[in-house]
PDB file of C-alpha atoms in Angstrom:
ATOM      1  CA  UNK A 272     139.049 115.404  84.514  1.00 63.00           C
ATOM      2  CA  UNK A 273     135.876 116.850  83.680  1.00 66.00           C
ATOM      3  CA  UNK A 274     132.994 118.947  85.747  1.00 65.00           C
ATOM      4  CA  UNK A 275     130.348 116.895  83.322  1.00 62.00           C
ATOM      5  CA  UNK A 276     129.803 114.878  80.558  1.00 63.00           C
ATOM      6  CA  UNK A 277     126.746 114.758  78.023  1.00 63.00           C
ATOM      7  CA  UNK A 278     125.700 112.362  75.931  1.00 63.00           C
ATOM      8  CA  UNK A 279     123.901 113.296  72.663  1.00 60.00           C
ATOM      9  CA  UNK A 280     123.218 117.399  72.637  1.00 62.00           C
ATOM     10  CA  UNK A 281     123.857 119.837  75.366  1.00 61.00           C
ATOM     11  CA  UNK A 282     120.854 119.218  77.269  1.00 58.00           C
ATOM     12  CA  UNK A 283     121.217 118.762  80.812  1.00 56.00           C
ATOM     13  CA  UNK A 284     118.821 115.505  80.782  1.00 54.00           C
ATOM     14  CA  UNK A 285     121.745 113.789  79.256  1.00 52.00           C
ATOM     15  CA  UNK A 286     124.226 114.261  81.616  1.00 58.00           C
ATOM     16  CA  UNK A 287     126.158 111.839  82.948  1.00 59.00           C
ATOM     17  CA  UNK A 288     126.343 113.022  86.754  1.00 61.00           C
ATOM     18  CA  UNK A 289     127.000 110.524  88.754  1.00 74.00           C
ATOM     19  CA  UNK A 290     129.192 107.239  88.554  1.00 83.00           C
ATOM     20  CA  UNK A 291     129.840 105.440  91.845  1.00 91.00           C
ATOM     21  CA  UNK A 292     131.711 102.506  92.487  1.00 94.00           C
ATOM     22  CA  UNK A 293     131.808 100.380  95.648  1.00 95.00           C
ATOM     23  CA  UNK A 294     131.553  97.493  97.918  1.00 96.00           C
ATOM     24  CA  UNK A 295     128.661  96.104  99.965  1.00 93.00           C
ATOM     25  CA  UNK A 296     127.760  93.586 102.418  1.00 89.00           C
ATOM     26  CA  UNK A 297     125.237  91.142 101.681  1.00 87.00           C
ATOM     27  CA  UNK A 298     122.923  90.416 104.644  1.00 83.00           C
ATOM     28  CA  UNK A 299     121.292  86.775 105.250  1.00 69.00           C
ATOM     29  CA  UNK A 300     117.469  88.266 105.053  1.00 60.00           C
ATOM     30  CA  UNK A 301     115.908  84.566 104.273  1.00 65.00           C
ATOM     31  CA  UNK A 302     117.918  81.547 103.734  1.00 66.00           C
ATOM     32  CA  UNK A 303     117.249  77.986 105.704  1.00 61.00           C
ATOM     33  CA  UNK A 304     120.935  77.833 106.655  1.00 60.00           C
ATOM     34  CA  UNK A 305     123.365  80.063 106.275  1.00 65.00           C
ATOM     35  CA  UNK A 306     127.205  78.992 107.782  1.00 69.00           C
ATOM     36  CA  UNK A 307     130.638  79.907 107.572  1.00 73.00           C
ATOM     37  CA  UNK A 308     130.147  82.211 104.267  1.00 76.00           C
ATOM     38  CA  UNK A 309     132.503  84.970 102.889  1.00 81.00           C
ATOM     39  CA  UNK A 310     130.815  87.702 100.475  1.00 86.00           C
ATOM     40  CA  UNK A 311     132.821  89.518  98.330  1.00 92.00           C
ATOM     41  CA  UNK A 312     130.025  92.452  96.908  1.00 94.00           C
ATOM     42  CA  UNK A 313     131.115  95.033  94.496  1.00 96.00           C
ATOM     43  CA  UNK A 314     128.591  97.734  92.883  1.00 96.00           C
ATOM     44  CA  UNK A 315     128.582 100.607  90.251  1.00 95.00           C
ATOM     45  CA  UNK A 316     125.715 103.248  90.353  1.00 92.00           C
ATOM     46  CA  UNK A 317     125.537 105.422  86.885  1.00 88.00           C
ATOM     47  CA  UNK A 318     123.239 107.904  86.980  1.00 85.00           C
ATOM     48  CA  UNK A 319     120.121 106.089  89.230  1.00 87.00           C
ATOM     49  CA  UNK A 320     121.044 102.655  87.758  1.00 91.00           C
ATOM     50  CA  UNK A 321     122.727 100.186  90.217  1.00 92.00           C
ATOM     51  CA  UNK A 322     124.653  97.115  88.939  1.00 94.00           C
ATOM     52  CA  UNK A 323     125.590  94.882  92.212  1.00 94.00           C
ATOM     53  CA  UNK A 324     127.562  91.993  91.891  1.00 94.00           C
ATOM     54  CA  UNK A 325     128.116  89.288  94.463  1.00 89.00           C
ATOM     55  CA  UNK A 326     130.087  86.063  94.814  1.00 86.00           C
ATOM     56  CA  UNK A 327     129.880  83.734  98.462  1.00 81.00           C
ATOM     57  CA  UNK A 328     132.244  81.563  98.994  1.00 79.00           C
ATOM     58  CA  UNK A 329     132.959  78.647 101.533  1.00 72.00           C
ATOM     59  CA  UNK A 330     130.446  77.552 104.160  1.00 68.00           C
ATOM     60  CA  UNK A 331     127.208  76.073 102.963  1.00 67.00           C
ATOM     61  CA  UNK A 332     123.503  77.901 102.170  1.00 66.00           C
ATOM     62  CA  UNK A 333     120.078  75.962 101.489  1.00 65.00           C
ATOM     63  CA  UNK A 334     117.475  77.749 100.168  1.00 63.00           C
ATOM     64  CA  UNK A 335     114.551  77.881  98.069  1.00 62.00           C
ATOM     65  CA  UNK A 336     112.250  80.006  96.046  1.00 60.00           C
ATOM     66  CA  UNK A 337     110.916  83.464  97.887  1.00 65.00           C
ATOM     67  CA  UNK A 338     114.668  83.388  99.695  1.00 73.00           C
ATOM     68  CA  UNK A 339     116.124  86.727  99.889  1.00 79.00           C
ATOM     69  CA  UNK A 340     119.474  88.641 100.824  1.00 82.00           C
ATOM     70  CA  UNK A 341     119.123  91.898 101.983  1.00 85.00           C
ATOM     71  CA  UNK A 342     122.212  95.068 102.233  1.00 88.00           C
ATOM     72  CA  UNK A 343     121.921  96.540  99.091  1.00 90.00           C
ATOM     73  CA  UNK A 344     124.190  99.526  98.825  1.00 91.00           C
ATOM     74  CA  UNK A 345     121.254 101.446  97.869  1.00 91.00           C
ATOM     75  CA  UNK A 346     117.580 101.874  98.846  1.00 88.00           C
ATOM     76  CA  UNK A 347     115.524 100.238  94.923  1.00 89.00           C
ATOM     77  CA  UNK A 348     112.856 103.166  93.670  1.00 87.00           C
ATOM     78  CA  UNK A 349     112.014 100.418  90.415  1.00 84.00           C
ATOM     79  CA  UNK A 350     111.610  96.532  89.962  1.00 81.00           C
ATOM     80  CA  UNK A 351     114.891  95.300  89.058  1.00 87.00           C
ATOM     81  CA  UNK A 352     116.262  91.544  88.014  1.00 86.00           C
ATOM     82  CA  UNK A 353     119.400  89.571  87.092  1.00 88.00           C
ATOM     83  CA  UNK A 354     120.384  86.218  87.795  1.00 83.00           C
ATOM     84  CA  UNK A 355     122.290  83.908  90.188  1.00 78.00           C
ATOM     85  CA  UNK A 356     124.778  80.969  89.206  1.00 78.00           C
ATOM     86  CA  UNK A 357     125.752  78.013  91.453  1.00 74.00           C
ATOM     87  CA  UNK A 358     128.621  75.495  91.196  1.00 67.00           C
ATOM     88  CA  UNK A 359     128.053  72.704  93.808  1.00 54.00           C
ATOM     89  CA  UNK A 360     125.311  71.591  91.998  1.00 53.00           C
ATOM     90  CA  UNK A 361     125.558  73.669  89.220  1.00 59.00           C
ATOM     91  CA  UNK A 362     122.304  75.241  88.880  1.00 69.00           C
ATOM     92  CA  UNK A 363     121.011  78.946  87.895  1.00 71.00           C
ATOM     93  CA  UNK A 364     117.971  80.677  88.296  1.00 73.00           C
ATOM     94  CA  UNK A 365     116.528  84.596  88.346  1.00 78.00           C
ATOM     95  CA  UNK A 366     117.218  87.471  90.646  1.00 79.00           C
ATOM     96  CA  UNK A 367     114.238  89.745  91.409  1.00 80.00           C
ATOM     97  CA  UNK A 368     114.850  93.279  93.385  1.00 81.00           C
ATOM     98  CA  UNK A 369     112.298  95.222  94.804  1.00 73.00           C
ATOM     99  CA  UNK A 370     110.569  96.043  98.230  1.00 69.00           C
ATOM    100  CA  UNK A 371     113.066  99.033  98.828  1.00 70.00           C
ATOM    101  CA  UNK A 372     116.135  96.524 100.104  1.00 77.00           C
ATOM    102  CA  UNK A 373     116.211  92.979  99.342  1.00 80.00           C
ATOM    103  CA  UNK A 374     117.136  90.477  96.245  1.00 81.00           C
ATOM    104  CA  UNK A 375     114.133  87.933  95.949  1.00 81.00           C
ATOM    105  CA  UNK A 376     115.979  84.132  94.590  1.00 72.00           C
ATOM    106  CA  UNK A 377     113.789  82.350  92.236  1.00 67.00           C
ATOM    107  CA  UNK A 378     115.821  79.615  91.366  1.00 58.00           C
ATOM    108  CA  UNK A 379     114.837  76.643  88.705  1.00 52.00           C
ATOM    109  CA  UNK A 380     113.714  74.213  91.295  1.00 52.00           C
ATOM    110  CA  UNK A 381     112.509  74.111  95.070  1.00 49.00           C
ATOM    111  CA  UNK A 382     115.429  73.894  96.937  1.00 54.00           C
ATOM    112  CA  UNK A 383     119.380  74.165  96.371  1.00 56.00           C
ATOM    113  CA  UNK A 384     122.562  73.890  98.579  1.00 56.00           C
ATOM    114  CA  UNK A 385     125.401  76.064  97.619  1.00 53.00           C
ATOM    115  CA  UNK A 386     128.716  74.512  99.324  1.00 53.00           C
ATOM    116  CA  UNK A 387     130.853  76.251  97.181  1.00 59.00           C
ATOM    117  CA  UNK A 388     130.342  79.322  95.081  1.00 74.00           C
ATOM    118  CA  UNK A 389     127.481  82.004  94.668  1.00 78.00           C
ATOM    119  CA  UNK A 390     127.564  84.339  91.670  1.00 83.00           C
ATOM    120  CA  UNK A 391     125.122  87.039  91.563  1.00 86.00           C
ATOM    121  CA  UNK A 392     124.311  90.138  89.482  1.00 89.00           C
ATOM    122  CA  UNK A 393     121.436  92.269  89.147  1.00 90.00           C
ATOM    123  CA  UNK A 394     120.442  95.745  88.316  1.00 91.00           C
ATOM    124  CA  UNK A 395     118.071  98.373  89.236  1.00 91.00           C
ATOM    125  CA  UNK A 396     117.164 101.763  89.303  1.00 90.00           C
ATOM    126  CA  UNK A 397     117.437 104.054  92.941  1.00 89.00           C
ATOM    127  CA  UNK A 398     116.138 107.703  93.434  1.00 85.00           C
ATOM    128  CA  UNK A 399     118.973 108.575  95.573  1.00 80.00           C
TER     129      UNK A 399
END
């Protein structure tokens, strides 16, 4: 137990003062179809920095480039990325944040089904 912890010298811009973890709930913002899904969202917020993480099971999604999922535990002040993986077909593409709330797909072709699994991460920076 500690009231703070620096990093470096004693200056207060190096402070580690705040770590978070956490759950959230993904949102369907975009998709074509979007049935029977489970989430299971974790997140850890250092500082400003967000790291979400995200895995749907079951059901079935289609979607395509420009899709989104919205919920993020915490409103995005700066552009973030990361990436998505997919095992029914097994596929992977990009994760883009931004517009305050939502994570922008841009996966490697047009269109994918996900029947089965869902892995996402990303990270990004909040003012909160």
């Amino acid at each position: 137990t500690a009231s703070s912890i620096r990093l470096g010298t004693d200056s207060a811009d190096n402070e580690l003062d705040d770590y978070e973890e956490g759950t959230w709930t993904p949102a369907n913002a975009n998709f074509s179809t979007y049935n029977n899904v489970t989430w299971d969202a974790t997140y850890t917020k250092i500082g400003r920095t967000v790291h979400v993480n995200a895995i749907q099971t079951g059901g079935e999604t289609n979607w395509g480039n420009g899709q989104s999922i919205s919920g993020l535990p915490f409103q995005v002040e700066k552009t973030g990325a990361g990436s998505w993986t997919n095992n029914a077909p097994s596929d992977a593409g990009s994760v883009l944040v931004w517009d305050n709330e939502y994570l922008y797909f841009a996966p490697a072709r047009a269109s994918v089904s996900s029947s089965h699994k869902l892995r996402i991460t990303a990270t990004y920076q909040t003012n909160q």
